[in-house]
mmCIF file of C-alpha atoms in Angstrom:
data_model
loop_
_atom_site.group_PDB
_atom_site.id
_atom_site.type_symbol
_atom_site.label_atom_id
_atom_site.label_comp_id
_atom_site.label_asym_id
_atom_site.label_seq_id
_atom_site.Cartn_x
_atom_site.Cartn_y
_atom_site.Cartn_z
ATOM 1 C CA MET A 1 66.124 133.466 45.656
ATOM 2 C CA HIS A 2 65.314 134.088 41.945
ATOM 3 C CA PRO A 3 67.320 136.714 40.217
ATOM 4 C CA VAL A 4 65.793 139.875 39.459
ATOM 5 C CA ARG A 5 66.239 141.043 35.945
ATOM 6 C CA LEU A 6 65.537 144.565 34.896
ATOM 7 C CA ALA A 7 62.843 144.863 32.081
ATOM 8 C CA THR A 8 64.313 147.874 30.864
ATOM 9 C CA ALA A 9 67.432 150.107 31.536
ATOM 10 C CA VAL A 10 67.174 152.970 33.783
ATOM 11 C CA VAL A 11 68.674 156.163 32.296
ATOM 12 C CA PHE A 12 69.602 159.445 34.121
ATOM 13 C CA GLY A 13 70.464 162.404 31.943
ATOM 14 C CA LEU A 14 72.859 164.815 33.800
ATOM 15 C CA THR A 15 72.331 168.119 32.574
ATOM 16 C CA ALA A 16 73.867 171.520 34.021
ATOM 17 C CA LEU A 17 70.313 172.510 35.649
ATOM 18 C CA GLY A 18 69.562 169.114 36.836
ATOM 19 C CA SER A 19 72.798 167.376 37.934
ATOM 20 C CA VAL A 20 72.322 167.861 41.909
ATOM 21 C CA SER A 21 68.857 166.212 41.700
ATOM 22 C CA THR A 22 69.817 163.697 39.074
ATOM 23 C CA ALA A 23 72.944 162.423 40.810
ATOM 24 C CA ALA A 24 70.778 161.973 44.020
ATOM 25 C CA ALA A 25 68.282 160.119 42.123
ATOM 26 C CA ALA A 26 71.265 158.126 40.520
ATOM 27 C CA SER A 27 72.463 157.500 43.976
ATOM 28 C CA ALA A 28 69.204 156.076 45.335
ATOM 29 C CA GLN A 29 68.700 153.835 42.278
ATOM 30 C CA LEU A 30 72.160 152.229 42.850
ATOM 31 C CA THR A 31 71.579 151.755 46.584
ATOM 32 C CA SER A 32 67.978 150.178 46.067
ATOM 33 C CA GLN A 33 69.632 147.504 43.881
ATOM 34 C CA ASP A 34 71.120 144.565 45.187
ATOM 35 C CA ARG A 35 74.960 143.735 45.444
ATOM 36 C CA ASP A 36 74.756 142.079 41.881
ATOM 37 C CA VAL A 37 74.397 145.583 40.275
ATOM 38 C CA ALA A 38 75.432 146.370 36.948
ATOM 39 C CA ARG A 39 77.279 143.724 34.865
ATOM 40 C CA MET A 40 77.287 146.458 32.390
ATOM 41 C CA VAL A 41 77.236 150.013 33.594
ATOM 42 C CA SER A 42 77.957 153.397 31.768
ATOM 43 C CA LEU A 43 78.835 156.004 34.378
ATOM 44 C CA GLY A 44 79.018 159.646 33.430
ATOM 45 C CA GLY A 45 78.329 163.131 34.904
ATOM 46 C CA SER A 46 78.866 164.171 38.387
ATOM 47 C CA CYS A 47 78.343 162.298 41.605
ATOM 48 C CA HIS A 48 79.979 163.695 44.423
ATOM 49 C CA ARG A 49 80.586 161.511 47.524
ATOM 50 C CA CYS A 50 78.622 158.430 45.926
ATOM 51 C CA GLU A 51 78.526 155.201 48.015
ATOM 52 C CA LEU A 52 79.300 152.365 45.987
ATOM 53 C CA SER A 53 80.973 150.197 48.316
ATOM 54 C CA GLY A 54 80.848 146.553 47.601
ATOM 55 C CA ARG A 55 78.964 146.934 44.362
ATOM 56 C CA ASP A 56 79.642 144.694 41.413
ATOM 57 C CA LEU A 57 80.854 147.210 38.609
ATOM 58 C CA SER A 58 82.915 144.779 36.752
ATOM 59 C CA GLY A 59 83.263 145.904 33.045
ATOM 60 C CA ALA A 60 81.624 149.323 33.797
ATOM 61 C CA THR A 61 82.805 152.269 31.804
ATOM 62 C CA PHE A 62 83.301 155.662 33.585
ATOM 63 C CA ALA A 63 83.815 158.335 30.686
ATOM 64 C CA GLY A 64 84.432 161.934 31.628
ATOM 65 C CA ALA A 65 82.632 161.324 34.988
ATOM 66 C CA THR A 66 83.504 163.174 38.271
ATOM 67 C CA PHE A 67 83.309 161.100 41.316
ATOM 68 C CA VAL A 68 85.019 162.972 43.859
ATOM 69 C CA ASN A 69 85.045 161.923 47.636
ATOM 70 C CA SER A 70 83.250 158.915 46.553
ATOM 71 C CA THR A 71 83.448 155.584 48.407
ATOM 72 C CA LEU A 72 84.252 152.295 46.487
ATOM 73 C CA VAL A 73 85.598 150.068 49.352
ATOM 74 C CA GLY A 74 85.614 146.484 48.286
ATOM 75 C CA ALA A 75 83.925 147.199 45.003
ATOM 76 C CA ASN A 76 84.238 144.800 42.063
ATOM 77 C CA LEU A 77 85.952 146.994 39.100
ATOM 78 C CA ARG A 78 87.364 144.067 37.407
ATOM 79 C CA GLY A 79 87.899 144.933 33.547
ATOM 80 C CA ALA A 80 86.339 148.340 34.063
ATOM 81 C CA GLU A 81 87.447 151.236 31.688
ATOM 82 C CA LEU A 82 88.199 154.605 33.667
ATOM 83 C CA MET A 83 88.560 157.187 30.839
ATOM 84 C CA GLY A 84 89.160 160.864 31.641
ATOM 85 C CA SER A 85 87.276 160.898 34.718
ATOM 86 C CA ASN A 86 88.196 162.395 38.328
ATOM 87 C CA PHE A 87 88.173 160.126 41.209
ATOM 88 C CA SER A 88 90.199 162.365 43.766
ATOM 89 C CA ASN A 89 90.140 161.863 47.259
ATOM 90 C CA SER A 90 88.053 158.861 46.905
ATOM 91 C CA ASP A 91 88.441 155.460 48.631
ATOM 92 C CA PHE A 92 89.082 152.411 46.594
ATOM 93 C CA SER A 93 90.355 150.297 49.626
ATOM 94 C CA ARG A 94 90.297 146.510 49.148
ATOM 95 C CA ALA A 95 88.701 146.854 45.652
ATOM 96 C CA ASP A 96 89.247 144.328 42.858
ATOM 97 C CA MET A 97 90.560 146.352 40.009
ATOM 98 C CA ARG A 98 92.365 143.610 38.292
ATOM 99 C CA GLY A 99 92.788 144.398 34.476
ATOM 100 C CA VAL A 100 91.025 147.777 34.479
ATOM 101 C CA GLU A 101 91.952 150.311 31.649
ATOM 102 C CA ILE A 102 92.926 153.844 32.780
ATOM 103 C CA VAL A 103 93.498 156.807 30.377
ATOM 104 C CA GLY A 104 93.983 160.211 31.750
ATOM 105 C CA ALA A 105 92.049 159.744 34.982
ATOM 106 C CA ASN A 106 92.712 161.563 38.244
ATOM 107 C CA PHE A 107 93.319 159.876 41.452
ATOM 108 C CA THR A 108 94.969 162.600 43.350
ATOM 109 C CA ASP A 109 94.837 161.804 47.219
ATOM 110 C CA ALA A 110 92.597 158.542 46.516
ATOM 111 C CA LYS A 111 93.080 155.591 48.776
ATOM 112 C CA PHE A 112 93.932 152.198 47.493
ATOM 113 C CA THR A 113 95.165 150.253 50.452
ATOM 114 C CA GLY A 114 95.159 146.631 49.723
ATOM 115 C CA VAL A 115 93.679 147.178 46.141
ATOM 116 C CA SER A 116 94.536 144.418 43.606
ATOM 117 C CA LEU A 117 95.565 146.221 40.304
ATOM 118 C CA GLU A 118 97.220 143.190 38.807
ATOM 119 C CA GLY A 119 97.295 143.640 34.857
ATOM 120 C CA ALA A 120 95.950 147.020 34.938
ATOM 121 C CA GLU A 121 96.557 149.316 31.964
ATOM 122 C CA ALA A 122 97.153 152.978 33.132
ATOM 123 C CA GLN A 123 98.254 155.668 30.803
ATOM 124 C CA GLY A 124 98.848 159.250 31.807
ATOM 125 C CA ALA A 125 96.916 158.992 35.089
ATOM 126 C CA VAL A 126 97.572 160.815 38.083
ATOM 127 C CA PHE A 127 98.192 159.090 41.414
ATOM 128 C CA ASN A 128 99.676 162.267 43.297
ATOM 129 C CA ARG A 129 99.727 161.639 46.905
ATOM 130 C CA ALA A 130 97.565 158.644 46.743
ATOM 131 C CA ASP A 131 97.809 155.896 49.355
ATOM 132 C CA LEU A 132 98.905 152.676 47.512
ATOM 133 C CA SER A 133 100.310 150.878 50.496
ATOM 134 C CA ARG A 134 100.106 147.261 50.515
ATOM 135 C CA ALA A 135 98.611 147.403 46.885
ATOM 136 C CA ASN A 136 99.147 144.843 44.169
ATOM 137 C CA LEU A 137 100.427 146.313 40.884
ATOM 138 C CA SER A 138 102.271 143.547 39.419
ATOM 139 C CA GLY A 139 102.208 143.068 35.715
ATOM 140 C CA ALA A 140 100.204 146.407 35.319
ATOM 141 C CA GLU A 141 101.225 148.725 32.435
ATOM 142 C CA MET A 142 101.581 152.449 34.004
ATOM 143 C CA VAL A 143 103.416 154.169 31.178
ATOM 144 C CA GLY A 144 103.942 157.920 32.152
ATOM 145 C CA VAL A 145 101.718 157.773 35.060
ATOM 146 C CA SER A 146 102.378 160.486 37.959
ATOM 147 C CA MET A 147 102.727 159.184 41.379
ATOM 148 C CA ASN A 148 104.450 162.056 42.976
ATOM 149 C CA GLY A 149 104.230 161.871 46.698
ATOM 150 C CA ALA A 150 102.124 158.762 46.854
ATOM 151 C CA ASN A 151 102.654 156.101 49.424
ATOM 152 C CA LEU A 152 103.739 152.789 47.934
ATOM 153 C CA ALA A 153 104.818 151.070 51.180
ATOM 154 C CA GLN A 154 105.020 147.328 51.001
ATOM 155 C CA ALA A 155 103.356 147.605 47.558
ATOM 156 C CA ASP A 156 103.904 144.916 45.068
ATOM 157 C CA VAL A 157 105.217 146.582 41.837
ATOM 158 C CA SER A 158 106.953 143.553 40.419
ATOM 159 C CA GLY A 159 107.010 143.178 36.733
ATOM 160 C CA THR A 160 105.265 146.442 36.129
ATOM 161 C CA GLU A 161 106.030 148.716 33.101
ATOM 162 C CA LEU A 162 106.755 152.165 34.512
ATOM 163 C CA THR A 163 108.487 153.547 31.726
ATOM 164 C CA GLY A 164 108.607 157.569 32.238
ATOM 165 C CA ALA A 165 106.673 157.324 35.485
ATOM 166 C CA ASN A 166 106.924 160.142 37.996
ATOM 167 C CA LEU A 167 107.801 158.456 41.417
ATOM 168 C CA ALA A 168 109.405 161.490 43.085
ATOM 169 C CA ASN A 169 109.061 162.000 46.724
ATOM 170 C CA VAL A 170 107.162 158.610 47.240
ATOM 171 C CA SER A 171 107.259 156.757 50.307
ATOM 172 C CA ALA A 172 108.126 152.958 49.140
ATOM 173 C CA ARG A 173 109.455 151.450 52.043
ATOM 174 C CA GLY A 174 109.846 147.817 51.584
ATOM 175 C CA ALA A 175 108.108 147.934 48.257
ATOM 176 C CA SER A 176 109.046 145.367 45.686
ATOM 177 C CA PHE A 177 109.874 146.621 42.005
ATOM 178 C CA SER A 178 111.711 143.431 40.916
ATOM 179 C CA SER A 179 111.591 142.819 37.202
ATOM 180 C CA SER A 180 109.971 146.183 36.643
ATOM 181 C CA GLU A 181 110.721 148.459 33.516
ATOM 182 C CA MET A 182 111.631 151.855 34.985
ATOM 183 C CA ASN A 183 113.591 153.185 32.273
ATOM 184 C CA ALA A 184 113.542 157.291 32.190
ATOM 185 C CA ALA A 185 111.674 157.038 35.665
ATOM 186 C CA ASN A 186 111.887 159.900 38.085
ATOM 187 C CA LEU A 187 112.428 158.503 41.593
ATOM 188 C CA SER A 188 114.024 161.602 42.890
ATOM 189 C CA GLY A 189 113.388 162.426 46.621
ATOM 190 C CA GLY A 190 111.590 159.313 47.218
ATOM 191 C CA ASN A 191 111.968 156.837 50.083
ATOM 192 C CA PHE A 192 112.988 153.222 48.796
ATOM 193 C CA THR A 193 114.409 151.911 52.153
ATOM 194 C CA GLY A 194 114.569 148.187 51.861
ATOM 195 C CA ALA A 195 112.916 148.196 48.513
ATOM 196 C CA SER A 196 113.906 145.567 45.851
ATOM 197 C CA PHE A 197 115.065 146.629 42.411
ATOM 198 C CA ARG A 198 116.348 143.028 41.448
ATOM 199 C CA GLU A 199 116.336 142.467 37.729
ATOM 200 C CA ALA A 200 114.538 145.802 37.305
ATOM 201 C CA GLU A 201 115.661 148.060 34.247
ATOM 202 C CA LEU A 202 116.584 151.599 35.655
ATOM 203 C CA ASN A 203 118.154 153.006 32.407
ATOM 204 C CA SER A 204 118.452 156.598 32.362
ATOM 205 C CA ALA A 205 116.152 156.713 35.295
ATOM 206 C CA ARG A 206 116.830 159.410 38.081
ATOM 207 C CA LEU A 207 117.455 158.290 41.512
ATOM 208 C CA ALA A 208 118.993 161.741 42.796
ATOM 209 C CA GLY A 209 117.895 162.908 46.244
ATOM 210 C CA GLY A 210 116.332 159.525 47.035
ATOM 211 C CA ILE A 211 116.685 157.249 49.992
ATOM 212 C CA PHE A 212 117.916 153.662 49.270
ATOM 213 C CA ALA A 213 119.207 152.099 52.378
ATOM 214 C CA ARG A 214 119.265 148.446 52.184
ATOM 215 C CA ALA A 215 117.717 148.455 48.806
ATOM 216 C CA ASP A 216 118.503 145.385 46.629
ATOM 217 C CA PHE A 217 119.755 146.048 43.042
ATOM 218 C CA ALA A 218 121.029 142.523 42.076
ATOM 219 C CA GLY A 219 120.816 142.025 38.353
ATOM 220 C CA ALA A 220 119.462 145.418 37.720
ATOM 221 C CA GLU A 221 120.218 147.448 34.534
ATOM 222 C CA MET A 222 121.529 150.978 35.361
ATOM 223 C CA ARG A 223 122.885 152.098 31.993
ATOM 224 C CA ARG A 224 123.040 156.163 32.267
ATOM 225 C CA THR A 225 121.140 155.893 35.761
ATOM 226 C CA ASP A 226 121.564 159.166 37.621
ATOM 227 C CA ILE A 227 123.114 158.371 41.008
ATOM 228 C CA ARG A 228 124.575 161.898 41.623
ATOM 229 C CA GLY A 229 124.763 162.658 45.348
ATOM 230 C CA VAL A 230 122.884 159.312 46.088
ATOM 231 C CA ASP A 231 124.087 157.317 49.063
ATOM 232 C CA LEU A 232 124.202 153.686 48.071
ATOM 233 C CA SER A 233 126.746 152.883 50.712
ATOM 234 C CA SER A 234 124.214 150.171 52.413
ATOM 235 C CA ALA A 235 122.490 149.101 49.070
ATOM 236 C CA ARG A 236 122.598 145.407 48.455
ATOM 237 C CA GLY A 237 123.410 143.626 45.146
ATOM 238 C CA LEU A 238 125.438 146.090 43.425
ATOM 239 C CA THR A 239 128.543 145.328 41.339
ATOM 240 C CA GLN A 240 130.940 147.678 39.741
ATOM 241 C CA SER A 241 129.911 146.745 36.525
ATOM 242 C CA GLN A 242 126.647 148.327 37.294
ATOM 243 C CA ILE A 243 128.219 151.497 38.890
ATOM 244 C CA THR A 244 130.291 151.802 35.721
ATOM 245 C CA ARG A 245 127.475 152.234 33.541
ATOM 246 C CA ALA A 246 125.674 154.634 35.905
ATOM 247 C CA CYS A 247 126.283 158.256 36.269
ATOM 248 C CA GLY A 248 127.578 159.552 39.467
ATOM 249 C CA ASP A 249 129.744 162.650 41.153
ATOM 250 C CA GLY A 250 131.838 163.064 44.038
ATOM 251 C CA ALA A 251 129.144 163.178 46.414
ATOM 252 C CA THR A 252 127.977 159.575 45.367
ATOM 253 C CA ARG A 253 128.456 156.971 48.063
ATOM 254 C CA LEU A 254 129.164 153.485 47.255
ATOM 255 C CA PRO A 255 129.862 150.221 49.009
ATOM 256 C CA ARG A 256 133.412 149.740 49.805
ATOM 257 C CA GLY A 257 135.800 149.313 46.939
ATOM 258 C CA MET A 258 133.508 150.734 44.103
ATOM 259 C CA THR A 259 134.030 153.861 42.193
ATOM 260 C CA VAL A 260 131.760 155.907 39.711
ATOM 261 C CA ALA A 261 132.486 158.334 37.028
ATOM 262 C CA SER A 262 130.769 161.449 35.738
ATOM 263 C CA CYS A 263 128.912 160.964 32.450
ATOM 264 C CA GLY A 264 129.680 164.462 31.393
ATOM 265 C CA GLY A 265 128.282 165.114 27.955
ATOM 266 C CA ARG A 266 126.212 161.986 27.899
ATOM 267 C CA MET A 267 124.042 162.849 30.873
ATOM 268 C CA ALA A 268 121.061 164.082 28.566
ATOM 269 C CA PRO A 269 118.080 162.033 29.896
ATOM 270 C CA ALA A 270 116.130 159.942 27.686
ATOM 271 C CA THR A 271 112.795 161.532 26.782
ATOM 272 C CA PRO A 272 109.857 159.785 28.512
ATOM 273 C CA PRO A 273 106.794 159.055 26.359
ATOM 274 C CA ARG A 274 104.174 161.799 26.234
ATOM 275 C CA PRO A 275 100.976 161.004 28.100
ATOM 276 C CA PRO A 276 97.989 160.716 26.071
ATOM 277 C CA ALA A 277 95.365 163.080 25.911
ATOM 278 C CA PRO A 278 92.228 162.388 28.006
ATOM 279 C CA PRO A 279 89.180 161.260 25.793
ATOM 280 C CA ALA A 280 86.580 163.766 25.160
ATOM 281 C CA PRO A 281 83.573 163.417 27.559
ATOM 282 C CA PRO A 282 80.505 161.703 25.696
ATOM 283 C CA ALA A 283 78.010 164.029 23.950
ATOM 284 C CA LYS A 284 75.152 162.781 26.364
ATOM 285 C CA ARG A 285 76.230 161.868 29.760
ATOM 286 C CA ASN A 286 74.195 159.128 31.334
ATOM 287 C CA LEU A 287 73.980 156.524 33.964
ATOM 288 C CA VAL A 288 72.792 153.132 32.950
ATOM 289 C CA GLY A 289 72.355 150.300 35.343
ATOM 290 C CA VAL A 290 71.472 146.794 34.273
ATOM 291 C CA ASP A 291 71.303 143.965 36.915
ATOM 292 C CA ARG A 292 73.103 140.815 36.264
ATOM 293 C CA ASP A 293 70.764 137.862 35.020
#
């Protein structure tokens, strides 16, 4: 079968008066094209409950877009740019998102089960209560992201930059954070049972209130790490040298024979980086689709 080449790009202007009808037309256009849709795609405006499963959106740019409750199961988003867009409650299960660039986007309650986010760059993005179970985030840069209440069970977060990230209240049973940079990150209230922090940087991170049963801390850096009240009695790989550099209290529980001191006046946490402001939406919000040659 010979490939189809569009002679001209199709442009849909999404205005305040015509957003509903235009979004429907845009959806119809996308679903009528074959699965090689959009080597170069610019998606903006509003399209609730869009069906984009299996689509080739590699290299696409989503700028100031609203794709709430959309379905992108198995979609190819490799190298895409997601800037200041809202994907809350959307389903990205099994999508290929390797090398995506994310700035100030909202993925609250979104589903990323089995997604590949290797080498992704995400700054100031929100993944609160998102399902990232079994996702691959290895080698990603996720500075200042918020994952409050997210599901990271069995996720591969190894070699990932999570400086200043909010991982409070996450469920990360069996996840791997090996060799990740988690300085000044907030892990309070999370469940990290059986997780690996081997060779990770946890300097000035907050672990208070978290569960770390059978977690592996072999070779981890723990300078000024807040372990006040934390039960580390069954943690693996801990040494007295690590604990000496950390900050605990009388309620901290440690493996037999180890002791921890209070940091006193030097408990002031490191200031995490300020998340970048989301980019301004484009002056004209268009949806442009061009087929692959």
